[in-house]
PDB file of C-alpha atoms in Angstrom:
ATOM      1  CA  ILE A   1     113.752 108.566 104.687  1.00 55.00           C
ATOM      2  CA  ALA A   2     112.251 111.861 103.533  1.00 65.00           C
ATOM      3  CA  GLY A   3     108.797 110.413 103.048  1.00 84.00           C
ATOM      4  CA  THR A   4     106.796 107.306 102.382  1.00 88.00           C
ATOM      5  CA  GLU A   5     103.466 106.876 100.665  1.00 90.00           C
ATOM      6  CA  SER A   6     101.191 103.859 100.813  1.00 88.00           C
ATOM      7  CA  ILE A   7      99.697 103.013  97.422  1.00 87.00           C
ATOM      8  CA  THR A   8      96.549 100.980  98.104  1.00 81.00           C
ATOM      9  CA  GLY A   9      96.616  97.521  96.606  1.00 79.00           C
ATOM     10  CA  ARG A  10     100.008  98.149  95.038  1.00 87.00           C
ATOM     11  CA  GLY A  11     102.717  98.741  97.674  1.00 91.00           C
ATOM     12  CA  ILE A  12     104.702 101.687  98.989  1.00 93.00           C
ATOM     13  CA  LYS A  13     106.780 104.525  97.584  1.00 94.00           C
ATOM     14  CA  ALA A  14     109.696 106.044  99.505  1.00 94.00           C
ATOM     15  CA  LEU A  15     111.919 109.033  98.898  1.00 92.00           C
ATOM     16  CA  ILE A  16     115.451 108.429 100.207  1.00 90.00           C
ATOM     17  CA  ASP A  17     118.271 110.935  99.642  1.00 88.00           C
ATOM     18  CA  GLY A  18     116.415 112.415  96.677  1.00 89.00           C
ATOM     19  CA  ASN A  19     115.833 109.030  95.018  1.00 92.00           C
ATOM     20  CA  THR A  20     112.450 107.330  94.653  1.00 94.00           C
ATOM     21  CA  TYR A  21     112.077 103.639  95.524  1.00 96.00           C
ATOM     22  CA  PHE A  22     109.094 101.294  95.386  1.00 96.00           C
ATOM     23  CA  VAL A  23     108.238  98.008  97.070  1.00 96.00           C
ATOM     24  CA  GLY A  24     105.137  96.351  95.700  1.00 93.00           C
ATOM     25  CA  ASN A  25     103.407  94.155  93.193  1.00 91.00           C
ATOM     26  CA  ARG A  26     103.518  93.873  89.404  1.00 89.00           C
ATOM     27  CA  LYS A  27     100.732  96.472  89.018  1.00 89.00           C
ATOM     28  CA  LEU A  28     102.999  98.996  90.723  1.00 92.00           C
ATOM     29  CA  LEU A  29     105.745  98.216  88.178  1.00 91.00           C
ATOM     30  CA  LYS A  30     103.429  98.722  85.206  1.00 92.00           C
ATOM     31  CA  GLU A  31     101.860 101.921  86.524  1.00 93.00           C
ATOM     32  CA  ASN A  32     105.278 103.478  87.136  1.00 92.00           C
ATOM     33  CA  LYS A  33     106.866 102.138  83.928  1.00 94.00           C
ATOM     34  CA  VAL A  34     109.552 100.264  85.878  1.00 95.00           C
ATOM     35  CA  THR A  35     111.402  97.649  83.816  1.00 94.00           C
ATOM     36  CA  ILE A  36     112.360  94.176  84.960  1.00 95.00           C
ATOM     37  CA  SER A  37     115.234  92.102  83.611  1.00 95.00           C
ATOM     38  CA  GLU A  38     114.450  88.829  81.909  1.00 95.00           C
ATOM     39  CA  GLU A  39     116.290  86.937  84.656  1.00 95.00           C
ATOM     40  CA  LEU A  40     114.382  88.554  87.562  1.00 95.00           C
ATOM     41  CA  ASN A  41     111.123  88.139  85.661  1.00 94.00           C
ATOM     42  CA  ARG A  42     111.785  84.374  85.240  1.00 94.00           C
ATOM     43  CA  VAL A  43     112.573  84.056  88.957  1.00 95.00           C
ATOM     44  CA  SER A  44     109.410  85.946  89.967  1.00 93.00           C
ATOM     45  CA  GLU A  45     107.224  83.857  87.650  1.00 90.00           C
ATOM     46  CA  ARG A  46     108.704  80.596  88.979  1.00 90.00           C
ATOM     47  CA  TRP A  47     108.061  81.695  92.567  1.00 89.00           C
ATOM     48  CA  GLN A  48     104.502  82.727  91.711  1.00 84.00           C
ATOM     49  CA  GLU A  49     103.879  79.275  90.228  1.00 80.00           C
ATOM     50  CA  GLU A  50     105.025  77.902  93.598  1.00 81.00           C
ATOM     51  CA  ALA A  51     102.183  79.936  95.188  1.00 77.00           C
ATOM     52  CA  LYS A  52     104.494  82.504  96.753  1.00 84.00           C
ATOM     53  CA  THR A  53     103.537  86.152  97.145  1.00 85.00           C
ATOM     54  CA  ILE A  54     105.939  88.324  95.169  1.00 89.00           C
ATOM     55  CA  SER A  55     107.097  91.867  95.931  1.00 94.00           C
ATOM     56  CA  PHE A  56     109.478  93.881  93.802  1.00 96.00           C
ATOM     57  CA  PHE A  57     112.031  96.361  95.156  1.00 97.00           C
ATOM     58  CA  THR A  58     112.743  99.020  92.536  1.00 96.00           C
ATOM     59  CA  ASP A  59     114.092 102.460  91.892  1.00 95.00           C
ATOM     60  CA  GLU A  60     112.323 104.738  89.392  1.00 94.00           C
ATOM     61  CA  LYS A  61     113.686 102.804  86.419  1.00 95.00           C
ATOM     62  CA  GLU A  62     114.242  99.118  87.133  1.00 96.00           C
ATOM     63  CA  VAL A  63     113.646  96.231  89.502  1.00 96.00           C
ATOM     64  CA  LEU A  64     116.582  95.858  91.873  1.00 96.00           C
ATOM     65  CA  ALA A  65     115.384  92.737  93.728  1.00 96.00           C
ATOM     66  CA  VAL A  66     112.513  90.276  93.939  1.00 96.00           C
ATOM     67  CA  ILE A  67     111.182  89.145  97.311  1.00 94.00           C
ATOM     68  CA  ALA A  68     109.091  85.985  97.805  1.00 93.00           C
ATOM     69  CA  VAL A  69     106.965  85.292 100.856  1.00 88.00           C
ATOM     70  CA  SER A  70     105.153  82.044 101.503  1.00 80.00           C
ATOM     71  CA  ASP A  71     102.521  81.285 104.111  1.00 72.00           C
ATOM     72  CA  LYS A  72     102.100  77.837 105.564  1.00 77.00           C
ATOM     73  CA  ILE A  73      98.452  76.962 106.104  1.00 81.00           C
ATOM     74  CA  ARG A  74      97.815  76.101 109.724  1.00 82.00           C
ATOM     75  CA  GLU A  75      96.191  72.769 110.444  1.00 85.00           C
ATOM     76  CA  SER A  76      93.729  74.651 112.640  1.00 86.00           C
ATOM     77  CA  SER A  77      92.620  76.688 109.596  1.00 88.00           C
ATOM     78  CA  VAL A  78      91.917  73.543 107.573  1.00 92.00           C
ATOM     79  CA  GLU A  79      90.010  72.144 110.565  1.00 93.00           C
ATOM     80  CA  ALA A  80      87.988  75.363 110.923  1.00 92.00           C
ATOM     81  CA  ILE A  81      86.952  75.223 107.265  1.00 95.00           C
ATOM     82  CA  ARG A  82      85.970  71.553 107.667  1.00 95.00           C
ATOM     83  CA  GLN A  83      83.851  72.461 110.720  1.00 95.00           C
ATOM     84  CA  LEU A  84      82.162  75.311 108.846  1.00 95.00           C
ATOM     85  CA  HIS A  85      81.352  72.972 105.954  1.00 96.00           C
ATOM     86  CA  ASN A  86      79.859  70.461 108.419  1.00 96.00           C
ATOM     87  CA  MET A  87      77.629  73.290 109.674  1.00 95.00           C
ATOM     88  CA  GLY A  88      76.433  73.932 106.099  1.00 95.00           C
ATOM     89  CA  ILE A  89      78.412  77.171 105.745  1.00 95.00           C
ATOM     90  CA  GLU A  90      80.008  78.064 102.424  1.00 96.00           C
ATOM     91  CA  VAL A  91      83.506  79.559 102.742  1.00 97.00           C
ATOM     92  CA  HIS A  92      84.845  82.319 100.486  1.00 97.00           C
ATOM     93  CA  MET A  93      88.347  83.805 100.584  1.00 95.00           C
ATOM     94  CA  LEU A  94      89.099  87.342  99.395  1.00 95.00           C
ATOM     95  CA  THR A  95      92.776  88.193  99.237  1.00 89.00           C
ATOM     96  CA  GLY A  96      95.157  90.736  97.819  1.00 84.00           C
ATOM     97  CA  ASP A  97      97.542  87.885  97.019  1.00 82.00           C
ATOM     98  CA  ASN A  98      98.200  86.730  93.474  1.00 80.00           C
ATOM     99  CA  GLU A  99      96.024  84.204  91.644  1.00 85.00           C
ATOM    100  CA  GLN A 100      98.451  81.284  92.007  1.00 81.00           C
ATOM    101  CA  SER A 101      98.818  81.705  95.779  1.00 82.00           C
ATOM    102  CA  ALA A 102      95.081  82.107  96.277  1.00 87.00           C
ATOM    103  CA  ARG A 103      94.296  79.034  94.176  1.00 87.00           C
ATOM    104  CA  ALA A 104      96.870  76.900  96.024  1.00 85.00           C
ATOM    105  CA  ILE A 105      95.581  77.980  99.439  1.00 87.00           C
ATOM    106  CA  SER A 106      91.944  77.388  98.476  1.00 91.00           C
ATOM    107  CA  ILE A 107      92.712  73.889  97.189  1.00 89.00           C
ATOM    108  CA  GLU A 108      94.873  72.940 100.163  1.00 87.00           C
ATOM    109  CA  SER A 109      92.411  74.226 102.738  1.00 91.00           C
ATOM    110  CA  GLY A 110      89.124  73.227 101.073  1.00 93.00           C
ATOM    111  CA  ILE A 111      87.803  76.758 100.526  1.00 95.00           C
ATOM    112  CA  ASP A 112      84.734  76.784  98.259  1.00 94.00           C
ATOM    113  CA  HIS A 113      85.320  80.073  96.426  1.00 96.00           C
ATOM    114  CA  TYR A 114      88.195  82.515  96.250  1.00 96.00           C
ATOM    115  CA  LYS A 115      89.004  85.807  94.604  1.00 96.00           C
ATOM    116  CA  ALA A 116      92.603  87.001  94.241  1.00 92.00           C
ATOM    117  CA  GLU A 117      94.199  90.437  93.883  1.00 88.00           C
ATOM    118  CA  VAL A 118      91.236  92.071  95.602  1.00 91.00           C
ATOM    119  CA  LEU A 119      91.490  95.671  96.766  1.00 87.00           C
ATOM    120  CA  PRO A 120      89.609  96.848  99.888  1.00 89.00           C
ATOM    121  CA  GLN A 121      86.705  98.224  97.799  1.00 92.00           C
ATOM    122  CA  GLY A 122      86.492  94.855  96.020  1.00 95.00           C
ATOM    123  CA  LYS A 123      86.013  93.029  99.329  1.00 95.00           C
ATOM    124  CA  TYR A 124      83.188  95.403 100.221  1.00 96.00           C
ATOM    125  CA  ASP A 125      81.573  94.975  96.780  1.00 97.00           C
ATOM    126  CA  TYR A 126      81.844  91.174  96.984  1.00 97.00           C
ATOM    127  CA  ILE A 127      80.018  91.118 100.321  1.00 97.00           C
ATOM    128  CA  ARG A 128      77.300  93.411  98.949  1.00 97.00           C
ATOM    129  CA  GLN A 129      76.834  91.055  95.972  1.00 97.00           C
ATOM    130  CA  LEU A 130      76.383  88.069  98.277  1.00 97.00           C
ATOM    131  CA  GLN A 131      73.901  90.029 100.383  1.00 97.00           C
ATOM    132  CA  ALA A 132      71.992  91.087  97.243  1.00 97.00           C
ATOM    133  CA  GLN A 133      71.550  87.349  96.548  1.00 97.00           C
ATOM    134  CA  GLY A 134      69.819  87.086  99.933  1.00 97.00           C
ATOM    135  CA  ARG A 135      72.761  85.554 101.761  1.00 96.00           C
ATOM    136  CA  VAL A 136      73.742  86.306 105.336  1.00 96.00           C
ATOM    137  CA  VAL A 137      77.453  87.090 105.296  1.00 97.00           C
ATOM    138  CA  ALA A 138      79.983  86.686 108.087  1.00 94.00           C
ATOM    139  CA  MET A 139      83.395  88.239 107.457  1.00 93.00           C
ATOM    140  CA  ALA A 140      86.593  87.558 109.366  1.00 90.00           C
ATOM    141  CA  GLY A 141      89.548  89.888 108.895  1.00 88.00           C
ATOM    142  CA  ASP A 142      92.415  91.508 110.712  1.00 81.00           C
ATOM    143  CA  GLY A 143      93.576  94.542 108.817  1.00 76.00           C
ATOM    144  CA  ILE A 144      92.818  98.036 107.638  1.00 77.00           C
ATOM    145  CA  ASN A 145      92.153  96.569 104.184  1.00 82.00           C
ATOM    146  CA  ASP A 146      89.294  94.553 105.719  1.00 87.00           C
ATOM    147  CA  SER A 147      87.579  97.345 107.655  1.00 87.00           C
ATOM    148  CA  GLN A 148      85.095  98.475 104.975  1.00 90.00           C
ATOM    149  CA  ALA A 149      84.033  94.882 104.278  1.00 93.00           C
ATOM    150  CA  LEU A 150      83.799  94.118 107.999  1.00 91.00           C
ATOM    151  CA  ALA A 151      81.481  97.104 108.445  1.00 90.00           C
ATOM    152  CA  GLN A 152      79.219  95.842 105.624  1.00 95.00           C
ATOM    153  CA  ALA A 153      79.029  92.198 106.744  1.00 94.00           C
ATOM    154  CA  ASP A 154      76.025  90.949 108.720  1.00 95.00           C
ATOM    155  CA  VAL A 155      78.440  89.362 111.200  1.00 92.00           C
ATOM    156  CA  SER A 156      81.944  90.821 111.377  1.00 89.00           C
ATOM    157  CA  ILE A 157      84.815  89.178 113.199  1.00 87.00           C
ATOM    158  CA  ALA A 158      88.172  90.861 113.856  1.00 83.00           C
ATOM    159  CA  MET A 159      90.858  88.241 114.333  1.00 82.00           C
ATOM    160  CA  GLY A 160      93.959  88.217 116.513  1.00 76.00           C
ATOM    161  CA  LYS A 161      95.666  91.474 117.253  1.00 69.00           C
ATOM    162  CA  GLY A 162      94.060  93.104 114.213  1.00 56.00           C
ATOM    163  CA  SER A 163      94.427  96.748 113.335  1.00 59.00           C
ATOM    164  CA  ASP A 164      92.643  99.220 115.595  1.00 70.00           C
ATOM    165  CA  ILE A 165      90.157 100.076 112.871  1.00 66.00           C
ATOM    166  CA  ALA A 166      89.310  96.411 112.209  1.00 67.00           C
ATOM    167  CA  MET A 167      88.789  95.865 115.944  1.00 67.00           C
ATOM    168  CA  ASP A 168      86.595  99.002 116.182  1.00 72.00           C
ATOM    169  CA  VAL A 169      84.455  98.143 113.148  1.00 74.00           C
ATOM    170  CA  ALA A 170      83.920  94.445 113.901  1.00 73.00           C
ATOM    171  CA  LYS A 171      80.861  93.372 115.824  1.00 73.00           C
ATOM    172  CA  MET A 172      82.877  90.537 117.389  1.00 77.00           C
ATOM    173  CA  PRO A 173      86.614  90.664 118.190  1.00 74.00           C
ATOM    174  CA  ILE A 174      88.402  87.367 118.774  1.00 78.00           C
ATOM    175  CA  ILE A 175      91.743  87.785 120.504  1.00 75.00           C
ATOM    176  CA  SER A 176      93.204  84.773 118.733  1.00 76.00           C
ATOM    177  CA  SER A 177      94.412  84.068 115.221  1.00 77.00           C
ATOM    178  CA  ALA A 178      93.023  80.512 115.336  1.00 80.00           C
ATOM    179  CA  LEU A 179      90.193  80.258 112.824  1.00 83.00           C
ATOM    180  CA  THR A 180      88.694  77.383 114.856  1.00 83.00           C
ATOM    181  CA  ARG A 181      87.226  80.080 117.128  1.00 84.00           C
ATOM    182  CA  ILE A 182      84.818  81.051 114.337  1.00 86.00           C
ATOM    183  CA  PRO A 183      82.721  77.844 114.293  1.00 86.00           C
ATOM    184  CA  GLU A 184      82.572  77.999 118.098  1.00 82.00           C
TER     185      GLU A 184
END
């Protein structure tokens, strides 16, 4: 690989043997004028309706493959949200995932509000909006994409083996990925 480039909120670009390849979301396709066959488009839309996160593998011209990833919601996450609700805490989810996946996860887990296809700046802006309404905001995250929002939150929690920057920015690291640690 001659070089790779991360494209925030879109995916990655790689130069291999003089050819450019992309792995990313539909926005990446549109911005780079990459075409998708009718068949692969139907498959990707069906998987999205099943609340799967879709990535496209492409060259400079067309989609070569569609990749679907699905997360199973942990019972401990549903329990954590129930505990937070019992404490009178409203739960919001901000995710870079597609609308269908975000909606399915929020319904299944009992999340009060969600926002899908959110870039790192959008997470930060969302927290600022809640704070402008006079709310005290706690944010839990584990990645580089969460670091700006974690820094803005009144209470910031880095989860699991999060990225170094998330761990550095957070006021409270939890060396566990179990969300039930948050109500504790």
